[in-house]
Coordinates of C-alpha atoms in Angstrom, one line a residue:
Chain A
X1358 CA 55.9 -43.3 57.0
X1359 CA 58.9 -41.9 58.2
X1360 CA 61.0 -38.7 57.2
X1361 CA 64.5 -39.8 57.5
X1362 CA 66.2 -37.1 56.3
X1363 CA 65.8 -33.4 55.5
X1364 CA 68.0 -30.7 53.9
X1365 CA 67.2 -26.4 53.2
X1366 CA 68.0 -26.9 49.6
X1367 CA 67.5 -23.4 47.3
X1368 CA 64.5 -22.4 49.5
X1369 CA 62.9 -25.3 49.5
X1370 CA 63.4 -28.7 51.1
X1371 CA 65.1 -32.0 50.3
X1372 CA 63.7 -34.9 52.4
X1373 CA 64.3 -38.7 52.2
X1374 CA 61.2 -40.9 53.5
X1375 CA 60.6 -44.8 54.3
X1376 CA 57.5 -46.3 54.5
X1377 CA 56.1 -49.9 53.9
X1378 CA 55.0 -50.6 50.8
X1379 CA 52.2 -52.6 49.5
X1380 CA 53.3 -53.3 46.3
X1381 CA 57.0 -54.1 47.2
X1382 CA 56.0 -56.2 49.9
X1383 CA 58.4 -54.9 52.7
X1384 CA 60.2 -51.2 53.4
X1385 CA 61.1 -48.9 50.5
X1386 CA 62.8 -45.2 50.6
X1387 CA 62.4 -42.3 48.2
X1388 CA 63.5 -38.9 48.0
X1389 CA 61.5 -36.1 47.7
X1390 CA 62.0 -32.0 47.2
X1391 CA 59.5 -29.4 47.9
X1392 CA 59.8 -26.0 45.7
X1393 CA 59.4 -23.0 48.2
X1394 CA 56.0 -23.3 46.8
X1395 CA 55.0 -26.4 47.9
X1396 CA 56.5 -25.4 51.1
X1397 CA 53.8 -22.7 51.1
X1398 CA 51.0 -25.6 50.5
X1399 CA 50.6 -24.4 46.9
X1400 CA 49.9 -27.6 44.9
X1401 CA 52.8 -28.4 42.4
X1402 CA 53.4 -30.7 39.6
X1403 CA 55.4 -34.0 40.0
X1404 CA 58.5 -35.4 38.6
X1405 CA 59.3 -38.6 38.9
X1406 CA 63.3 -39.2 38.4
X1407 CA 64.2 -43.2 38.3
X1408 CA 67.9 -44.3 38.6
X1409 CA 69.9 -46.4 36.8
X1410 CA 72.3 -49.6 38.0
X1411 CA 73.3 -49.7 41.8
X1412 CA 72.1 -46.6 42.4
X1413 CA 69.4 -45.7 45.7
X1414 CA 66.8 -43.0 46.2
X1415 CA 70.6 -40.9 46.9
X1416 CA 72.5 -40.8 43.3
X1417 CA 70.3 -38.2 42.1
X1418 CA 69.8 -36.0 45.2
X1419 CA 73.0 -35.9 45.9
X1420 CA 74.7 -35.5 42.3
X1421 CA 72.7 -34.1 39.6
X1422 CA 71.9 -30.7 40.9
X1423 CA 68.3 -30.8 40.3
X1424 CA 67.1 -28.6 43.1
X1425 CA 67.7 -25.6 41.6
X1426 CA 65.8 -26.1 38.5
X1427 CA 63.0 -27.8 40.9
X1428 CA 62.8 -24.7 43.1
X1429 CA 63.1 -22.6 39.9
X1430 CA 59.8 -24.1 38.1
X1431 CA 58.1 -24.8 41.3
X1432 CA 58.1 -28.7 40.4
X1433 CA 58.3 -31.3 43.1
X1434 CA 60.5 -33.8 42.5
X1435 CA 60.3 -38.0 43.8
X1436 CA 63.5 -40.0 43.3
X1437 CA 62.4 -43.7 44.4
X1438 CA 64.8 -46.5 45.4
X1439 CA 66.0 -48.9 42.0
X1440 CA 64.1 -52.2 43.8
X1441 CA 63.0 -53.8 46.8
X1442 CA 66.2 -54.4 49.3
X1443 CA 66.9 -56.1 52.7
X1444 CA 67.9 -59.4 53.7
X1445 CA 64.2 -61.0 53.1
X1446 CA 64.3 -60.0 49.4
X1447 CA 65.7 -61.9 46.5
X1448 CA 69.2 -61.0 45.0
X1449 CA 71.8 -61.8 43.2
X1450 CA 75.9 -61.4 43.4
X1451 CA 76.3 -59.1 40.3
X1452 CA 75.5 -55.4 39.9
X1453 CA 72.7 -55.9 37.1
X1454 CA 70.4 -58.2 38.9
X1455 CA 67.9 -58.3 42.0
X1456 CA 68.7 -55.1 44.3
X1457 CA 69.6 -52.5 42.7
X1458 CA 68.6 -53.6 39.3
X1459 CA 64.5 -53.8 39.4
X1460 CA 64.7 -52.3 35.8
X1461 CA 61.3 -50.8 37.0
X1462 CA 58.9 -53.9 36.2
X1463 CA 56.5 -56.3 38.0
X1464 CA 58.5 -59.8 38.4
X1465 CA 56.5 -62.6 37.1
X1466 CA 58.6 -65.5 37.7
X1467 CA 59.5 -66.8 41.5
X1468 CA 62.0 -65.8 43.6
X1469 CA 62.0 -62.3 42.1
X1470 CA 57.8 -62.0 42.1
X1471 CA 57.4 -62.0 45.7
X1472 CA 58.9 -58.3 46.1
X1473 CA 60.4 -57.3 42.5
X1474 CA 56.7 -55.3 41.4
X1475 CA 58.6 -52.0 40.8
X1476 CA 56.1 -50.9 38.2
X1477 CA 53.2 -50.7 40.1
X1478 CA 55.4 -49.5 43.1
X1479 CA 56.9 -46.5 40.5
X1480 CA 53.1 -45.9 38.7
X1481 CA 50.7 -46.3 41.0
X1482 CA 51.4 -46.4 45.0
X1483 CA 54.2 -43.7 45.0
X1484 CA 52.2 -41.2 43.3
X1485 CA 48.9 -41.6 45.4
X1486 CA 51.5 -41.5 48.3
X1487 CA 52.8 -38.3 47.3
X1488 CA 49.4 -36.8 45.8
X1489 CA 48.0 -38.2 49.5
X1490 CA 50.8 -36.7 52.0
X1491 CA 52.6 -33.7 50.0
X1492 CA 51.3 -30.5 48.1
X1493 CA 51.4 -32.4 44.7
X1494 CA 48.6 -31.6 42.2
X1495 CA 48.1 -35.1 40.0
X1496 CA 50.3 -33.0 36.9
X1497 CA 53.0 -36.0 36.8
X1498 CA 56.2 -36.1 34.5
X1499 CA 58.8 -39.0 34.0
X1500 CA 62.0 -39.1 33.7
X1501 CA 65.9 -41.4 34.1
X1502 CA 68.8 -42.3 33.5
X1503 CA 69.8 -45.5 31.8
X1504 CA 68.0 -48.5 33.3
X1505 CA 65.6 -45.9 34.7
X1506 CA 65.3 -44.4 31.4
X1507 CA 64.4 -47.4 30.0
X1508 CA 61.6 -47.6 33.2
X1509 CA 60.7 -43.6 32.5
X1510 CA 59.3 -44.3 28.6
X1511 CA 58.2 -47.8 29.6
X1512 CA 56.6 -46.5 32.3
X1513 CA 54.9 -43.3 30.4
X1514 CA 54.0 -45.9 27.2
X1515 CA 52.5 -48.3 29.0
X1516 CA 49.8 -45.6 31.0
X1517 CA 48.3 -43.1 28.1
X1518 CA 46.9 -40.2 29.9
X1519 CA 48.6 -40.9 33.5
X1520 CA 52.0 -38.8 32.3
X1521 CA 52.1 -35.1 30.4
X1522 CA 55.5 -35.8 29.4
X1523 CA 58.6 -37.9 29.6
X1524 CA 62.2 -38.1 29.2
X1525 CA 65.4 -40.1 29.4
X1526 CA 69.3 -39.5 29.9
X1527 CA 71.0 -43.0 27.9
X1528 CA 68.4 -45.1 28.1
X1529 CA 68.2 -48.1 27.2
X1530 CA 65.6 -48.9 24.9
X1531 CA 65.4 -51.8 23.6
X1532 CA 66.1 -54.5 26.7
X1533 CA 65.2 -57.8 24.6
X1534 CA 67.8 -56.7 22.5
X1535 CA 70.9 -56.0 24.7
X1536 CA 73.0 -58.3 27.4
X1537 CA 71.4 -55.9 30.7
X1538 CA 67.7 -56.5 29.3
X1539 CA 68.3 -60.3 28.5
X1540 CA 69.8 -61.0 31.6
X1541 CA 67.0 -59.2 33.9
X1542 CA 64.4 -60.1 31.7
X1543 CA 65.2 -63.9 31.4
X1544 CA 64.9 -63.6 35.6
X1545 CA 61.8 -62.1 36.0
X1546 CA 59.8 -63.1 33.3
X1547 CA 61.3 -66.6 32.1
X1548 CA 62.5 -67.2 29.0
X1549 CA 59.6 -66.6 26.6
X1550 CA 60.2 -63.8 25.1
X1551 CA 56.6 -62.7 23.6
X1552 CA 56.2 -61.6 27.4
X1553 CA 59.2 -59.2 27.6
X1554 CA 57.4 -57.2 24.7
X1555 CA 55.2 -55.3 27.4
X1556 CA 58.4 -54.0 29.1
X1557 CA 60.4 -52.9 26.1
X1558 CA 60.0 -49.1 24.9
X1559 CA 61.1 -50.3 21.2
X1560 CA 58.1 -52.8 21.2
X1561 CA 55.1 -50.5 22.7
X1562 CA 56.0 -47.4 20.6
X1563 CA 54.9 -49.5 18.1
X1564 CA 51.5 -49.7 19.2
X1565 CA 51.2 -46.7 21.6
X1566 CA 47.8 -45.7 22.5
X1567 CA 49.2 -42.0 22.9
X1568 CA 51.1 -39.9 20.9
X1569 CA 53.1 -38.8 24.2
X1570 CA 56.8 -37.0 22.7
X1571 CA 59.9 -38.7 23.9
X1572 CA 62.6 -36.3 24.7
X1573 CA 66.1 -38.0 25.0
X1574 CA 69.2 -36.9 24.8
X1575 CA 72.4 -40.0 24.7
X1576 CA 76.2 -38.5 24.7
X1577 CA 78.1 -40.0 22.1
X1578 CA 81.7 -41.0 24.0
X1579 CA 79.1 -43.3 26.5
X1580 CA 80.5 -46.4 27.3
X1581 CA 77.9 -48.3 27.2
X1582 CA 76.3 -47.1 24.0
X1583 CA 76.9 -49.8 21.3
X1584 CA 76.2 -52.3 23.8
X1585 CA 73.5 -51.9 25.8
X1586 CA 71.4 -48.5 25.0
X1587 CA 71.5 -48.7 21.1
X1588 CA 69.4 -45.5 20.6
X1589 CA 69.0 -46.0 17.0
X1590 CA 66.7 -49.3 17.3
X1591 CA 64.4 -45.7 18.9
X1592 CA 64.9 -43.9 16.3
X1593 CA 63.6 -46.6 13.9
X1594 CA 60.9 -47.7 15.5
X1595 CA 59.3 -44.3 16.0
X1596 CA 59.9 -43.3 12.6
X1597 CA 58.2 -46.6 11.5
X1598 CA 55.1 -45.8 13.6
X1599 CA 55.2 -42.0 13.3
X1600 CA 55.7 -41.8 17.2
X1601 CA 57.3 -38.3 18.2
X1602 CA 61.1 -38.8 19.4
X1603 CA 63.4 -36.2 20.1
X1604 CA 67.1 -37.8 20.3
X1605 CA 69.8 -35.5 20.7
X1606 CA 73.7 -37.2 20.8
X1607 CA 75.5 -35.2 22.8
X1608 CA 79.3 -35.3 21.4
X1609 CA 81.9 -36.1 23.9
X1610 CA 79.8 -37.1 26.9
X1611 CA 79.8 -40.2 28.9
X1612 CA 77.4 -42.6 30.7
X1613 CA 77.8 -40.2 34.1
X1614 CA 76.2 -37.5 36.2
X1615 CA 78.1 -35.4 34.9
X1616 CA 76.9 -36.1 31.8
X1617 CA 72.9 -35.6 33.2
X1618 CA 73.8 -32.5 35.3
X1619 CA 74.9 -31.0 32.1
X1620 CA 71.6 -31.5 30.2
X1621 CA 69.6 -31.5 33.2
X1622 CA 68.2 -27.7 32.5
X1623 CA 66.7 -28.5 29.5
X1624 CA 65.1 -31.4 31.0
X1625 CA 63.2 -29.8 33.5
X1626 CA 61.9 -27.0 30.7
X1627 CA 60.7 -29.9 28.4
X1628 CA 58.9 -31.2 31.9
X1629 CA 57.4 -27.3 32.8
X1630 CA 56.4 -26.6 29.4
X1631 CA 53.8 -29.7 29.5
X1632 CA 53.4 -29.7 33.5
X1633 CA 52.5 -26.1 34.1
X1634 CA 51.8 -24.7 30.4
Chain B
X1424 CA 101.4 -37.1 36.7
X1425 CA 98.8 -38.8 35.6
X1426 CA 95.1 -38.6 34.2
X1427 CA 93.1 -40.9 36.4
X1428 CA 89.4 -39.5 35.3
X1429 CA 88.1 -37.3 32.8
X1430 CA 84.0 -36.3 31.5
X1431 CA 83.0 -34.0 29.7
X1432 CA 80.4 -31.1 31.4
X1433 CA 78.9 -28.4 30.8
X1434 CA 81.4 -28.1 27.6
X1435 CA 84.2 -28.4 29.6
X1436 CA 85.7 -31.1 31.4
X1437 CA 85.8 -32.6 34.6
X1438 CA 89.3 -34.0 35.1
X1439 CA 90.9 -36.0 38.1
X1440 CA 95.0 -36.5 38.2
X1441 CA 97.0 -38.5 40.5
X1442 CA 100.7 -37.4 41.0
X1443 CA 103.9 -37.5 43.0
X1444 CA 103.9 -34.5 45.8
X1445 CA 106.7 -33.2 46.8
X1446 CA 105.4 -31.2 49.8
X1447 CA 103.4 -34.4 50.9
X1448 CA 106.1 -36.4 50.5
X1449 CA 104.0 -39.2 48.8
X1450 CA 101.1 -39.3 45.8
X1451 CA 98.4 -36.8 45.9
X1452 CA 95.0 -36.1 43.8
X1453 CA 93.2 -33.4 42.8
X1454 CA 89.9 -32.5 40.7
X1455 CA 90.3 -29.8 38.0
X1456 CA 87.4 -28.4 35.6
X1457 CA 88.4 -27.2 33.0
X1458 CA 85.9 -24.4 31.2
X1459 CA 85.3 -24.5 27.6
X1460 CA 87.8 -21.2 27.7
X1461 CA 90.5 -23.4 28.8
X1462 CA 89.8 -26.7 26.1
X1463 CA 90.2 -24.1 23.4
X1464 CA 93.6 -22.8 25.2
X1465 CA 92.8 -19.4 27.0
X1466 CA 94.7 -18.8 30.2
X1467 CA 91.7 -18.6 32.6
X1468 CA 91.5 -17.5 36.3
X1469 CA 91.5 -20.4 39.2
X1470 CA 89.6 -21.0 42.1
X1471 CA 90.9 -23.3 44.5
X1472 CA 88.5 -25.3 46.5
X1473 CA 89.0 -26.8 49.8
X1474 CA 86.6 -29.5 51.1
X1475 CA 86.0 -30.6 55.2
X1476 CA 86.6 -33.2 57.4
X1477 CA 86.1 -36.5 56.0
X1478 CA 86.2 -35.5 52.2
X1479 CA 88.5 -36.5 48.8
X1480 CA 88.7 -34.5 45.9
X1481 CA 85.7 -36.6 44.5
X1482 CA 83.0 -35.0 46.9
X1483 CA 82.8 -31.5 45.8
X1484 CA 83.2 -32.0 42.0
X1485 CA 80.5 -34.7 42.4
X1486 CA 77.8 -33.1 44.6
X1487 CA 78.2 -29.3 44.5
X1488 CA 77.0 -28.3 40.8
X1489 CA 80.3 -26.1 40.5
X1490 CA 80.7 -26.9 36.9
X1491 CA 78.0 -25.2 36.1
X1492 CA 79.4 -22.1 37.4
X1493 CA 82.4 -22.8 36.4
X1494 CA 81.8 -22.9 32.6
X1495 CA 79.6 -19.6 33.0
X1496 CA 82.4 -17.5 34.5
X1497 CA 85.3 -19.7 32.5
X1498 CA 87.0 -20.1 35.6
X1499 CA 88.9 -23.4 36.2
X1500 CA 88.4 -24.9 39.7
X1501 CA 90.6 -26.7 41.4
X1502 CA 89.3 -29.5 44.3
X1503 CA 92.4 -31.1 46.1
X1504 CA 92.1 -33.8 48.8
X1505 CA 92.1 -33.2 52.1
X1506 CA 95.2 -34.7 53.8
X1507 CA 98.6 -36.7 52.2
X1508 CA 97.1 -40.8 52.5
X1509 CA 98.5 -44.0 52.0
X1510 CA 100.1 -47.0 54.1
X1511 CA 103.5 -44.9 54.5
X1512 CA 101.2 -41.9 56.1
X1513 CA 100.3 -41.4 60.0
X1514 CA 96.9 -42.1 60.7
X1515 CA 94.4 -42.0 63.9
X1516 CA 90.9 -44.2 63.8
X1517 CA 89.3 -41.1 64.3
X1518 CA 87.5 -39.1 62.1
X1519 CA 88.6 -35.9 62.9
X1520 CA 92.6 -36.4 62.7
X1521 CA 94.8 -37.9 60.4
X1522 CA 94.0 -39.2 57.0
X1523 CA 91.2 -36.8 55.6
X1524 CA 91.6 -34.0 58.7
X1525 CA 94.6 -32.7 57.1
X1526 CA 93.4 -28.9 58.6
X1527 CA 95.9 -27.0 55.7
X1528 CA 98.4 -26.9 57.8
X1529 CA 102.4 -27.6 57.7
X1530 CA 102.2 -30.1 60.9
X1531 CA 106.0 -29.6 62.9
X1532 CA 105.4 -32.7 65.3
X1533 CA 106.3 -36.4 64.8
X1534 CA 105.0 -38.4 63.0
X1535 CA 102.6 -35.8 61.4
X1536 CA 105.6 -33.3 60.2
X1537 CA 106.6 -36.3 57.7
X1538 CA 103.6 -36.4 55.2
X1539 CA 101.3 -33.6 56.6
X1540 CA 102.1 -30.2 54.8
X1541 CA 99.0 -29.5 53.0
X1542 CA 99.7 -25.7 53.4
X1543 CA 102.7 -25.3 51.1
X1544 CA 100.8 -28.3 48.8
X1545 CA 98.0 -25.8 48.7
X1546 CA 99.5 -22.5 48.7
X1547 CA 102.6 -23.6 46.7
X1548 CA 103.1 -26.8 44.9
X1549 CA 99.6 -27.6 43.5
X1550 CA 99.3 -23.7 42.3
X1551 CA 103.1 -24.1 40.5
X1552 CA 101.1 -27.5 38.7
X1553 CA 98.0 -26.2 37.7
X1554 CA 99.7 -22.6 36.2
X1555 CA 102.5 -25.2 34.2
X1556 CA 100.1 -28.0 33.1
X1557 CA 96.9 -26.6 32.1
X1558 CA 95.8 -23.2 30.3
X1559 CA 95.3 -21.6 34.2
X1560 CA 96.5 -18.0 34.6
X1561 CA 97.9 -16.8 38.0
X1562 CA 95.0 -15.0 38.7
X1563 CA 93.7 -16.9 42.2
X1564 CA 90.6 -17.2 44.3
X1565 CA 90.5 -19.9 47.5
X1566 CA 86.9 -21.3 49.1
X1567 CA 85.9 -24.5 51.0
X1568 CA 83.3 -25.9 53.4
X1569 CA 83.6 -26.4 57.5
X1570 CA 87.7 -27.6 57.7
X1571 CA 88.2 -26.4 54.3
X1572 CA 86.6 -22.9 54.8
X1573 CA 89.2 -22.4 58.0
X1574 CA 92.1 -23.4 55.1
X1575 CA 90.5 -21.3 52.8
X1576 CA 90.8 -18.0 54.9
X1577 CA 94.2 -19.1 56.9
X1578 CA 95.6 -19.6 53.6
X1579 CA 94.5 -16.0 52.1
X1580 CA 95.7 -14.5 55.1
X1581 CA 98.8 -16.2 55.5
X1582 CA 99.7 -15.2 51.6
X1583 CA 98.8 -11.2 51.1
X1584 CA 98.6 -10.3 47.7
X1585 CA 98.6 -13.7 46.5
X1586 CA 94.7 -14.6 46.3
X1587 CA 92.4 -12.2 44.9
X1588 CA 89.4 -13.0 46.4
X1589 CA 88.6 -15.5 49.5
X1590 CA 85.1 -17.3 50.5
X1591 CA 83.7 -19.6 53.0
X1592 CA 80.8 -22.0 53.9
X1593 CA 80.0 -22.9 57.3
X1594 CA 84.0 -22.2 58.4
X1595 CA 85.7 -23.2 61.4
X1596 CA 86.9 -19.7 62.0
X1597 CA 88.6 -20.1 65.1
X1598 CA 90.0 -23.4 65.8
X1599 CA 92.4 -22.7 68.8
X1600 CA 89.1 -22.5 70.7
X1601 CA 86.9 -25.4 69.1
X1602 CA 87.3 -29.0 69.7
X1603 CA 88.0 -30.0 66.4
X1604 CA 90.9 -27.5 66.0
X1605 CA 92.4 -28.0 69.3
X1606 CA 92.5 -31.9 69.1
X1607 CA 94.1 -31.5 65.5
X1608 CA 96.2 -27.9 66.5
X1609 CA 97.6 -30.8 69.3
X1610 CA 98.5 -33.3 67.4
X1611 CA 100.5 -31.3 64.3
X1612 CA 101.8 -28.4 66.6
X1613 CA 101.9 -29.5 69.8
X1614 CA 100.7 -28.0 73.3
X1615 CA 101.9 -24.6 72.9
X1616 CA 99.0 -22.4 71.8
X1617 CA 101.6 -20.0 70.7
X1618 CA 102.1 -21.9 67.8
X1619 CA 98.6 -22.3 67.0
X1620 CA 98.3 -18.2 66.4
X1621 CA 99.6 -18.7 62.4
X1622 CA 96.7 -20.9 61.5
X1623 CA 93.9 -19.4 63.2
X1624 CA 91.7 -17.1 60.7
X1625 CA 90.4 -15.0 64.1
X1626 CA 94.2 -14.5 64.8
X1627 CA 95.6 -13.5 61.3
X1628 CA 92.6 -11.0 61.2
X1629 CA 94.2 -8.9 64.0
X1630 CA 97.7 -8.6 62.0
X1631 CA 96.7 -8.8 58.6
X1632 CA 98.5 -6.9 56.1
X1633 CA 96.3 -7.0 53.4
X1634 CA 92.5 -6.6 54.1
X1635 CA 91.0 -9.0 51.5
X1636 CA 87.5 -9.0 51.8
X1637 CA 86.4 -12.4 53.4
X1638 CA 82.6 -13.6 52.2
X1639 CA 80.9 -15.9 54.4
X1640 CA 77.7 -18.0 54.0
X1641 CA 76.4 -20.1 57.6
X1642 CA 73.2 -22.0 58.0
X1643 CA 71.6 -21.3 60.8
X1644 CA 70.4 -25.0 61.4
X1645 CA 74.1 -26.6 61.1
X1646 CA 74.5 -29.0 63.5
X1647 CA 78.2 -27.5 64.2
X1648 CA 77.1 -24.0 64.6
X1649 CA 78.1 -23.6 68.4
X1650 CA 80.3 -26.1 69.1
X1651 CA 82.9 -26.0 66.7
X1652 CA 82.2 -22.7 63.5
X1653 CA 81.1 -20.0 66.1
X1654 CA 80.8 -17.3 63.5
X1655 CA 80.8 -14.5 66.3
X1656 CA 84.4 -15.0 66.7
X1657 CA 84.9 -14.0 63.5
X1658 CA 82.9 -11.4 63.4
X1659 CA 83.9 -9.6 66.4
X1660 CA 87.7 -10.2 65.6
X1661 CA 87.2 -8.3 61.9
X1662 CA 85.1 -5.8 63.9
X1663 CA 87.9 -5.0 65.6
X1664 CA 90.3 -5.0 63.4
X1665 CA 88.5 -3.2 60.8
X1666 CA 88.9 -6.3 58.2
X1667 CA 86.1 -6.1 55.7
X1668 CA 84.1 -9.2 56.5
X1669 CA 80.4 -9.8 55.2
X1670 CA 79.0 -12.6 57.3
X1671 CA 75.5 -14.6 56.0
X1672 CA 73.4 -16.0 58.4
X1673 CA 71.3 -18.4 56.1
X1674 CA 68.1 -19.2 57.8
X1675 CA 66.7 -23.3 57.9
X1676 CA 70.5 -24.4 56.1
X1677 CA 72.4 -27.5 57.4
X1678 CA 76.4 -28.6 57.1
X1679 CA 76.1 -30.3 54.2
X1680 CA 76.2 -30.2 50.3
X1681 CA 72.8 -29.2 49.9
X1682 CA 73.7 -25.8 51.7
X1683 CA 76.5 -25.3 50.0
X1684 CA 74.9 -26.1 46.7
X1685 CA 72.4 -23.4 47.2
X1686 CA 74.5 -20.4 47.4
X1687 CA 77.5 -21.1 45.2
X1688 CA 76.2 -19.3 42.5
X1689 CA 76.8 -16.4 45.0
X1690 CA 80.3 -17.2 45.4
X1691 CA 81.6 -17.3 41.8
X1692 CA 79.8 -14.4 41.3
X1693 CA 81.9 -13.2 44.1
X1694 CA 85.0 -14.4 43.0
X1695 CA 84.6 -14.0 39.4
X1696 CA 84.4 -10.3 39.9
X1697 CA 87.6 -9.9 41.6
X1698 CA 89.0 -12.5 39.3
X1699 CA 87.8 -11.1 35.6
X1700 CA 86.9 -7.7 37.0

């Protein structure tokens, strides 16, 4: 592991890291930031942001202003890469597939399965990482934006018990049932669809093992809303199974960070209230 | 003039325009938030912010967290580029002159003198705009980082009475005697130093007619902090001149964003008093 970079950042730090990883066979990156407490060597929960679309560990360190409310709840914070990347790992010439676009799943069909295992990367290794190396208690939260929205309630439903609570910016929720999802899930998974059930936040609220709230909020001027995110195929399918959604449209707001730094506050209080209440 | 970008933010809006510059002899942007105030019509102060060496108008509206602040104190801020651009404009392959290295200054020597007047764009032209286009009252603050935190205080204390309040991060306070401001000082005034006096924040100290209070935040761990901000300077020039200065030595901070992020709050609450107060 190496610490690559490292910012003061409201009394506490912002670092970037690289190490080797297991799961994505080949270097990965994350971002990290350390509350003054955890500076201290005080234990602190862990939230664990995941990007959307060509974004990199950087989008959300850089642009969403969530080190003050990190340093203000004493919360650590892990922003992972959105795949595998380099010149040894599968890709693909447009924005929404291979690098950049791991949509936060292990790959099952070849080339994509030899490094494309984001799921275990995001769920398992880079939380015994942190809990191993930082001043993190095993208190974990979830939360994204968009494809990593989608990857933050997938994540969450598919591991009852690992998470205390979860959220999402415009996520999309419902991939077997919008152009981004088909496209990525068609690649990694082939072209049976019965297997993209597993990775598709609509499908497992259905039979969720845990009761877990979902906390989203979607801004209503978002470009890719009718589309691709659909948040009403959500709605539905918790209301059918009695799963606990809160879905708040947010009028005049657009796909951007400006859009997440703006509803980034109550966020992080929907994250504290479960991670340190 | 026209509207290039626009989200909404913190109920306000983040705006970006493009338009034809007189002073700049060419096109010119600039970011504007606009507080929630301002969408329903009230005339609200401005703050004018000026970014460093390397920068657009994109960086500090994107990675600062000013709208936040913005919307709190219902002040507009307004984040112009930092030099003229185009094909038609003199450029050097450095980073550090030319295109984005505009310094704020009215440049008299060929072939900068033809495009490179950011000092009356600032002071002048982009002030006339924003009070005619948009619900801005003439009440006037001026910040920015590094390159922008020299403009900042040259242009305060170039225009008594015109700014009521004045901030910095990490300035280049003294540029006649740093490399960065003597290479550029070179190039857009030439080789007499007697004509670098006018846009040196150390110089105009010694003659000011107005003693504005300057605020000044500097990490201690910036990577420019000797060779080219050299805070002392400053410090001993307002000493001796009996300028009001209060100078913040901010311990572990870097150059960047993440430093600046931290302690903006600080500065609208510094400007926001002088400017609502």
């Amino acid at each position: 592991m190496e610490r690559i970079e490292q910012h003061a950042s409201f009394g506490g730090r912002q670092e970037v890291w690289r190490h080797a990883s297991s799961s994505l066979n080949g270097d990965a990156r994350f971002g990290i930031y350390l509350p003054p407490a955890a500076l201290r060597g005080e234990r602190c929960p862990v939230l664990y942001w995941l990007s959307g679309l060509t974004c990199t560990e950087q989008n959300f360190i850089t642009k969403a202003g969530a080190q003050e409310h990190a340093a203000r709840h004493e919360v650590i914070v892990v922003a992972p890469d959105t795949s595998p990347r380099g010149k040894a790992v599968a890709n693909d010439a447009s924005y929404d597939l291979g690098q950049g676009a791991g949509f936060y799943v292990d790959a099952t069909e070849a080339p994509w399965s030899a490094h494309y295992r984001m799921q275990v990367y995001v769920a398992q290794e880079l939380p015994a990482l942190v809990e191993r190396y930082f001043a993190a208690s095993d208190a974990r939260g979830i939360f994204g934006h968009s494809m990593g929205g989608h990857g933050a309630l997938v994540t969450a439903l598919r591991h009852p018990g690992r998470y205390r609570s979860v959220s999402a910016f415009a996520p999309i929720v419902a991939p077997s049932q919008v152009p981004w999802g088909e496209k990525a899930f068609a690649a990694y998974f082939g072209a049976d669809r019965a297997a993209w059930r597993a990775w598709d936040a609509v499908e497992l609220v259905k039979t969720a093992a845990e009761r877990l709230p979902l906390f989203v909020d979607q801004g209503d001027a978002d470009e890719f809303l009718a589309t691709q995110l659909r948040p009403e195929l959500l709605r539905a399918a918790c209301a059918a199974a009695g799963h606990p959604l809160t879905l708040r449209m947010q009028p005049g707001y657009d796909h951007s960070y400006y859009f997440i730094a703006s509803f980034l506050a109550d966020h992080f209080a929907h994250h504290a209230q479960a991670l340190r209440g």
